[in-house]
Amino acid sequence: MILIDPIALRVRAVEPLARTLKRIVLEAADGGLLPSPLPGAHLPIMLPASAASLRNSYSLTGSIEDRSRYEIVVRRTELSRGGSAFIHEMLKEGDVLDAVRPNSLFPLQARARKHLLIAGGVGVTPFLSFLPVLEQRRERFEFHLLVRADEIAVFEALLAPHASHNVHIHPARDALSIPDLLARQPLGTHVYTCGPSSLMDGVRETALALGWPKGRIHLESFGATGGAPFRVQLARTGIEVAVGEAESMLEALEAAGAPVRSLCRGGACGECLTRVLAGTPEHRDHFLSDAEKAGGGLVMPCVSRALTPSLTLDL
């Protein structure tokens, strides 16, 4: 895979936070200063997790003002496609990785009168760069984090620098009423959510039902999840690509050398948007409108899959 304007990063430290969580500290391999990120930015990294390297994006969790280092927090997932497994089992201090300059597709909204942040588990990561900025600017915000009871201490430690009456940690999903929380917000509030799809979909659907404008609802997805295998026909080249149950359509297309662009790899930016010529997509993105999804003529291969045995794409 060819990276545009790559940067080489050296692993400065690998810090276990919990059994399934690690913090990775990265620095410029040449000892120089790193490009300045914006709050909520994610870092696309090439990981040699298999014969075909993976390109995974991770939210930056450190201070955006510290250009000597980047920090990411990675959870080891049971159904890892290779990225989290490589980081937890093989990545070590001194290793050098290729990356792309940080991208911000989940920015703070300058016109918001208040910022409502809702995260689930490791979905806290993009907000770790939001919080110091909101505090420094003295903007109105409210942060709610839903976590498993056995991980409360871990996330309390992560959020310790930002402990205040605005930051709330809840031990279970039912400990927070999303409808009540959204209903009591003042006009001009923007809501941001990151975490499991069930949480993000619930926040979005509830907000829309309460009359929130779509432009004030912001979602950050972790990326693709698996599903049943299927095949993709590339109409322009005649190539047929098999998509396995544990890989994304985008990864399979990249491995086959298909000319598909990508950026966020989480179904949010629209960079990989591709025309569907035959077959029915299973939409898992947060970019296409309901009408576009119902039409079935477009797909986001970074996260979406197929409801039919095969798809034919305009590639």
Short mmCIF file of C-alpha atoms in Angstrom, two decimals:
data_model
loop_
_atom_site.label_atom_id
_atom_site.label_comp_id
_atom_site.label_asym_id
_atom_site.label_seq_id
_atom_site.Cartn_x
_atom_site.Cartn_y
_atom_site.Cartn_z
CA MET A 1 0.00 0.00 0.00
CA ILE A 2 1.35 3.43 -0.98
CA LEU A 3 1.19 6.16 1.66
CA ILE A 4 0.98 9.82 0.66
CA ASP A 5 3.39 12.06 2.57
CA PRO A 6 4.30 9.39 5.16
CA ILE A 7 6.03 10.05 8.46
CA ALA A 8 8.20 7.54 10.31
CA LEU A 9 7.38 7.07 13.98
CA ARG A 10 9.48 5.31 16.62
CA VAL A 11 7.83 3.61 19.58
CA ARG A 12 9.02 5.45 22.68
CA ALA A 13 7.01 3.43 25.19
CA VAL A 14 4.42 0.66 25.47
CA GLU A 15 2.43 1.03 28.71
CA PRO A 16 -0.10 -1.60 29.88
CA LEU A 17 -3.16 0.10 31.37
CA ALA A 18 -5.28 -3.01 31.87
CA ARG A 19 -5.39 -6.60 30.65
CA THR A 20 -6.80 -5.53 27.29
CA LEU A 21 -5.65 -1.89 27.12
CA LYS A 22 -2.25 -0.45 26.20
CA ARG A 23 -1.03 3.10 25.74
CA ILE A 24 1.52 3.56 22.95
CA VAL A 25 3.80 6.61 22.95
CA LEU A 26 5.30 7.51 19.57
CA GLU A 27 7.97 10.01 18.53
CA ALA A 28 9.46 11.14 15.22
CA ALA A 29 12.04 8.58 14.08
CA ASP A 30 14.35 11.42 13.00
CA GLY A 31 14.12 13.11 16.40
CA GLY A 32 12.28 16.15 15.02
CA LEU A 33 8.95 17.73 15.85
CA LEU A 34 5.73 16.03 14.81
CA PRO A 35 2.94 17.68 12.76
CA SER A 36 0.44 19.50 14.99
CA PRO A 37 -2.89 17.65 15.31
CA LEU A 38 -6.31 19.14 15.98
CA PRO A 39 -8.57 17.98 18.84
CA GLY A 40 -10.23 14.69 17.91
CA ALA A 41 -7.65 13.86 15.24
CA HIS A 42 -6.83 10.28 14.36
CA LEU A 43 -3.51 8.86 13.21
CA PRO A 44 -3.45 6.34 10.31
CA ILE A 45 -0.65 3.82 10.99
CA MET A 46 0.70 0.99 8.85
CA LEU A 47 0.96 -2.18 10.92
CA PRO A 48 2.85 -5.22 9.55
CA ALA A 49 0.32 -7.55 11.12
CA SER A 50 0.28 -9.95 8.19
CA ALA A 51 1.78 -10.49 4.77
CA ALA A 52 -0.34 -7.55 3.59
CA SER A 53 0.16 -4.66 6.00
CA LEU A 54 -2.87 -3.17 7.69
CA ARG A 55 -3.59 0.53 7.78
CA ASN A 56 -5.44 1.29 11.02
CA SER A 57 -6.48 4.66 12.37
CA TYR A 58 -6.25 5.50 16.08
CA SER A 59 -7.46 8.56 17.95
CA LEU A 60 -4.69 10.69 19.40
CA THR A 61 -5.12 10.94 23.16
CA GLY A 62 -2.23 13.17 24.23
CA SER A 63 -1.86 16.94 24.38
CA ILE A 64 -2.20 18.56 20.95
CA GLU A 65 0.38 21.14 22.06
CA ASP A 66 3.13 18.56 22.68
CA ARG A 67 4.79 18.04 19.29
CA SER A 68 7.46 15.73 20.71
CA ARG A 69 5.10 12.76 20.97
CA TYR A 70 1.83 11.17 19.92
CA GLU A 71 -0.17 8.91 22.22
CA ILE A 72 -2.78 6.30 21.35
CA VAL A 73 -4.72 3.85 23.53
CA VAL A 74 -5.53 0.48 21.96
CA ARG A 75 -7.85 -2.25 23.20
CA ARG A 76 -7.03 -5.88 22.37
CA THR A 77 -10.16 -7.22 20.69
CA GLU A 78 -11.10 -10.90 20.52
CA LEU A 79 -11.97 -10.69 16.82
CA SER A 80 -8.92 -8.64 15.90
CA ARG A 81 -8.21 -8.33 12.17
CA GLY A 82 -4.53 -8.14 13.10
CA GLY A 83 -4.03 -4.56 14.27
CA SER A 84 -4.77 -4.76 17.98
CA ALA A 85 -3.23 -8.24 18.18
CA PHE A 86 0.01 -6.96 16.66
CA ILE A 87 0.14 -3.97 19.00
CA HIS A 88 -0.53 -6.04 22.12
CA GLU A 89 1.60 -9.06 21.29
CA MET A 90 4.49 -7.85 19.12
CA LEU A 91 4.98 -4.08 19.19
CA LYS A 92 7.90 -3.04 21.38
CA GLU A 93 9.94 0.01 22.30
CA GLY A 94 12.24 1.09 19.47
CA ASP A 95 10.10 -0.28 16.63
CA VAL A 96 9.56 2.09 13.70
CA LEU A 97 6.18 2.41 11.97
CA ASP A 98 5.05 4.33 8.91
CA ALA A 99 2.11 6.66 9.41
CA VAL A 100 0.21 9.46 7.71
CA ARG A 101 -0.22 12.96 9.09
CA PRO A 102 -3.09 13.12 11.61
CA ASN A 103 -6.53 13.83 10.17
CA SER A 104 -9.37 15.54 12.02
CA LEU A 105 -12.77 14.29 10.89
CA PHE A 106 -14.35 14.59 14.35
CA PRO A 107 -13.63 18.23 15.25
CA LEU A 108 -15.04 20.41 17.99
CA GLN A 109 -17.72 22.67 16.55
CA ALA A 110 -16.77 26.32 16.98
CA ARG A 111 -20.37 27.55 16.97
CA ALA A 112 -21.59 25.19 19.69
CA ARG A 113 -22.95 26.91 22.78
CA LYS A 114 -22.34 23.71 24.73
CA HIS A 115 -20.58 20.41 23.97
CA LEU A 116 -22.20 17.15 25.13
CA LEU A 117 -19.75 14.21 24.93
CA ILE A 118 -20.99 10.61 25.26
CA ALA A 119 -18.55 7.70 25.07
CA GLY A 120 -18.62 3.97 25.61
CA GLY A 121 -15.49 2.17 26.85
CA VAL A 122 -12.43 2.82 24.73
CA GLY A 123 -14.59 5.26 22.75
CA VAL A 124 -13.22 7.72 25.29
CA THR A 125 -10.06 8.10 23.20
CA PRO A 126 -11.00 11.02 20.90
CA PHE A 127 -12.37 12.91 23.88
CA LEU A 128 -9.06 12.74 25.74
CA SER A 129 -7.81 15.41 23.34
CA PHE A 130 -11.11 17.35 23.50
CA LEU A 131 -11.15 17.80 27.27
CA PRO A 132 -8.00 19.90 27.82
CA VAL A 133 -9.00 22.18 24.94
CA LEU A 134 -12.51 22.69 26.31
CA GLU A 135 -11.10 23.35 29.76
CA GLN A 136 -8.51 25.80 28.49
CA ARG A 137 -11.12 27.69 26.47
CA ARG A 138 -13.55 27.59 29.41
CA GLU A 139 -16.31 26.35 27.16
CA ARG A 140 -19.48 24.72 28.47
CA PHE A 141 -19.32 20.95 28.24
CA GLU A 142 -20.63 17.78 29.83
CA PHE A 143 -18.91 14.40 29.45
CA HIS A 144 -20.45 10.99 30.13
CA LEU A 145 -18.52 7.72 29.87
CA LEU A 146 -20.16 4.29 30.05
CA VAL A 147 -17.78 1.50 31.12
CA ARG A 148 -17.79 -2.01 32.52
CA ALA A 149 -17.76 -2.07 36.30
CA ASP A 150 -14.42 -3.92 36.39
CA GLU A 151 -12.75 -1.17 34.32
CA ILE A 152 -13.93 1.89 36.24
CA ALA A 153 -10.57 2.34 38.00
CA VAL A 154 -8.70 2.23 34.67
CA PHE A 155 -10.82 4.96 33.11
CA GLU A 156 -10.84 7.02 36.30
CA ALA A 157 -7.04 7.09 36.05
CA LEU A 158 -7.18 8.11 32.38
CA LEU A 159 -9.59 10.93 33.21
CA ALA A 160 -7.93 11.98 36.48
CA PRO A 161 -6.36 15.14 34.96
CA HIS A 162 -9.87 16.27 33.99
CA ALA A 163 -11.80 15.30 37.12
CA SER A 164 -14.57 17.84 37.65
CA HIS A 165 -18.32 18.16 38.03
CA ASN A 166 -18.53 18.07 34.21
CA VAL A 167 -17.03 14.56 33.90
CA HIS A 168 -19.18 11.53 34.77
CA ILE A 169 -18.33 7.82 34.67
CA HIS A 170 -21.23 5.35 34.65
CA PRO A 171 -20.77 1.63 35.44
CA ALA A 172 -23.39 0.39 32.97
CA ARG A 173 -25.50 1.43 30.00
CA ASP A 174 -28.70 1.50 32.06
CA ALA A 175 -27.07 3.85 34.57
CA LEU A 176 -27.56 6.74 32.14
CA SER A 177 -30.81 7.75 30.48
CA ILE A 178 -29.84 8.98 27.01
CA PRO A 179 -33.34 10.41 26.31
CA ASP A 180 -33.36 12.40 29.57
CA LEU A 181 -29.79 13.60 29.00
CA LEU A 182 -30.52 14.83 25.49
CA ALA A 183 -33.89 16.33 26.39
CA ARG A 184 -32.48 18.63 29.06
CA GLN A 185 -29.76 20.21 26.93
CA PRO A 186 -29.98 23.94 26.11
CA LEU A 187 -30.49 25.20 22.58
CA GLY A 188 -27.26 25.35 20.62
CA THR A 189 -25.77 22.20 22.17
CA HIS A 190 -23.82 19.83 19.92
CA VAL A 191 -23.59 16.15 20.87
CA TYR A 192 -20.54 14.00 20.06
CA THR A 193 -20.49 10.24 20.57
CA CYS A 194 -17.97 7.44 20.12
CA GLY A 195 -18.18 3.82 21.16
CA PRO A 196 -20.11 0.68 20.23
CA SER A 197 -22.49 1.04 17.29
CA SER A 198 -25.47 0.35 19.56
CA LEU A 199 -24.57 3.37 21.69
CA MET A 200 -23.90 5.71 18.77
CA ASP A 201 -27.03 4.63 16.91
CA GLY A 202 -29.06 5.09 20.09
CA VAL A 203 -27.73 8.60 20.64
CA ARG A 204 -28.34 9.59 17.02
CA GLU A 205 -31.85 8.12 16.78
CA THR A 206 -32.90 9.56 20.13
CA ALA A 207 -31.55 13.00 19.28
CA LEU A 208 -33.36 13.02 15.92
CA ALA A 209 -36.59 11.88 17.57
CA LEU A 210 -36.28 14.80 20.00
CA GLY A 211 -35.90 17.23 17.13
CA TRP A 212 -32.14 17.80 17.21
CA PRO A 213 -30.83 19.11 13.86
CA LYS A 214 -28.62 16.54 12.09
CA GLY A 215 -25.83 19.10 11.93
CA ARG A 216 -25.54 19.06 15.72
CA ILE A 217 -25.06 15.28 16.01
CA HIS A 218 -21.50 14.02 15.51
CA LEU A 219 -20.35 10.38 15.51
CA GLU A 220 -16.89 8.83 15.48
CA SER A 221 -16.73 5.16 14.47
CA PHE A 222 -14.00 2.68 15.41
CA GLY A 223 -14.05 1.13 11.96
CA ALA A 224 -15.13 -2.10 10.36
CA THR A 225 -16.47 -5.16 12.11
CA GLY A 226 -16.64 -8.60 10.57
CA GLY A 227 -19.46 -10.59 9.03
CA ALA A 228 -20.25 -13.29 6.50
CA PRO A 229 -17.74 -13.62 3.64
CA PHE A 230 -18.72 -12.38 0.19
CA ARG A 231 -17.18 -11.58 -3.19
CA VAL A 232 -16.66 -8.28 -4.99
CA GLN A 233 -16.53 -7.95 -8.77
CA LEU A 234 -14.56 -4.97 -10.10
CA ALA A 235 -16.39 -3.90 -13.26
CA ARG A 236 -13.59 -1.90 -14.88
CA THR A 237 -10.79 -4.41 -14.38
CA GLY A 238 -12.68 -7.70 -14.31
CA ILE A 239 -10.97 -8.71 -11.06
CA GLU A 240 -12.91 -10.73 -8.48
CA VAL A 241 -11.99 -10.14 -4.83
CA ALA A 242 -12.91 -12.41 -1.92
CA VAL A 243 -13.75 -10.62 1.35
CA GLY A 244 -13.21 -12.80 4.41
CA GLU A 245 -15.34 -12.77 7.53
CA ALA A 246 -12.65 -11.04 9.63
CA GLU A 247 -11.50 -8.40 7.12
CA SER A 248 -13.12 -5.27 5.76
CA MET A 249 -14.09 -4.84 2.12
CA LEU A 250 -11.59 -1.99 1.91
CA GLU A 251 -8.74 -4.17 3.18
CA ALA A 252 -9.56 -6.89 0.65
CA LEU A 253 -9.71 -4.34 -2.18
CA GLU A 254 -6.40 -2.80 -1.14
CA ALA A 255 -4.74 -6.22 -0.97
CA ALA A 256 -5.93 -6.87 -4.53
CA GLY A 257 -4.50 -3.57 -5.73
CA ALA A 258 -7.87 -1.95 -6.46
CA PRO A 259 -7.77 1.84 -6.98
CA VAL A 260 -9.88 2.83 -3.97
CA ARG A 261 -9.15 5.91 -1.86
CA SER A 262 -9.53 6.03 1.92
CA LEU A 263 -8.98 8.31 4.86
CA CYS A 264 -10.86 7.76 8.12
CA ARG A 265 -11.55 4.03 7.59
CA GLY A 266 -14.48 4.40 9.97
CA GLY A 267 -17.42 5.23 7.71
CA ALA A 268 -17.45 8.94 8.48
CA CYS A 269 -15.56 10.94 5.86
CA GLY A 270 -16.87 9.70 2.50
CA GLU A 271 -13.41 9.39 0.93
CA CYS A 272 -13.88 5.74 -0.10
CA LEU A 273 -17.42 6.23 -1.47
CA THR A 274 -17.91 3.83 -4.40
CA ARG A 275 -20.73 3.18 -6.88
CA VAL A 276 -22.51 -0.18 -6.67
CA LEU A 277 -23.53 -1.65 -10.04
CA ALA A 278 -25.05 -4.92 -8.82
CA GLY A 279 -25.83 -6.59 -5.51
CA THR A 280 -27.16 -5.21 -2.23
CA PRO A 281 -24.83 -3.49 0.26
CA GLU A 282 -25.14 -3.85 4.02
CA HIS A 283 -24.62 -0.25 5.10
CA ARG A 284 -22.71 0.33 8.35
CA ASP A 285 -21.49 3.88 7.77
CA HIS A 286 -22.52 7.23 9.25
CA PHE A 287 -21.99 9.19 6.04
CA LEU A 288 -24.73 8.23 3.58
CA SER A 289 -28.25 9.56 4.07
CA ASP A 290 -31.14 7.16 4.71
CA ALA A 291 -32.33 7.75 1.14
CA GLU A 292 -28.89 6.97 -0.30
CA LYS A 293 -28.69 3.78 1.74
CA ALA A 294 -32.16 2.72 0.62
CA GLY A 295 -31.21 3.37 -3.01
CA GLY A 296 -28.36 0.86 -2.79
CA GLY A 297 -26.28 2.60 -5.45
CA LEU A 298 -23.42 3.67 -3.20
CA VAL A 299 -21.28 1.95 -0.58
CA MET A 300 -18.53 2.80 1.90
CA PRO A 301 -16.20 -0.22 1.66
CA CYS A 302 -14.24 0.77 4.76
CA VAL A 303 -17.06 -0.44 7.04
CA SER A 304 -19.95 -1.78 4.94
CA ARG A 305 -20.42 -5.31 3.65
CA ALA A 306 -22.89 -7.20 1.42
CA LEU A 307 -26.35 -8.67 1.98
CA THR A 308 -26.03 -10.64 -1.27
CA PRO A 309 -23.32 -13.22 -2.10
CA SER A 310 -21.53 -10.65 -4.24
CA LEU A 311 -21.32 -6.97 -5.11
CA THR A 312 -20.22 -5.41 -8.38
CA LEU A 313 -18.43 -2.10 -7.90
CA ASP A 314 -17.52 0.64 -10.36
CA LEU A 315 -13.79 0.03 -9.98
#
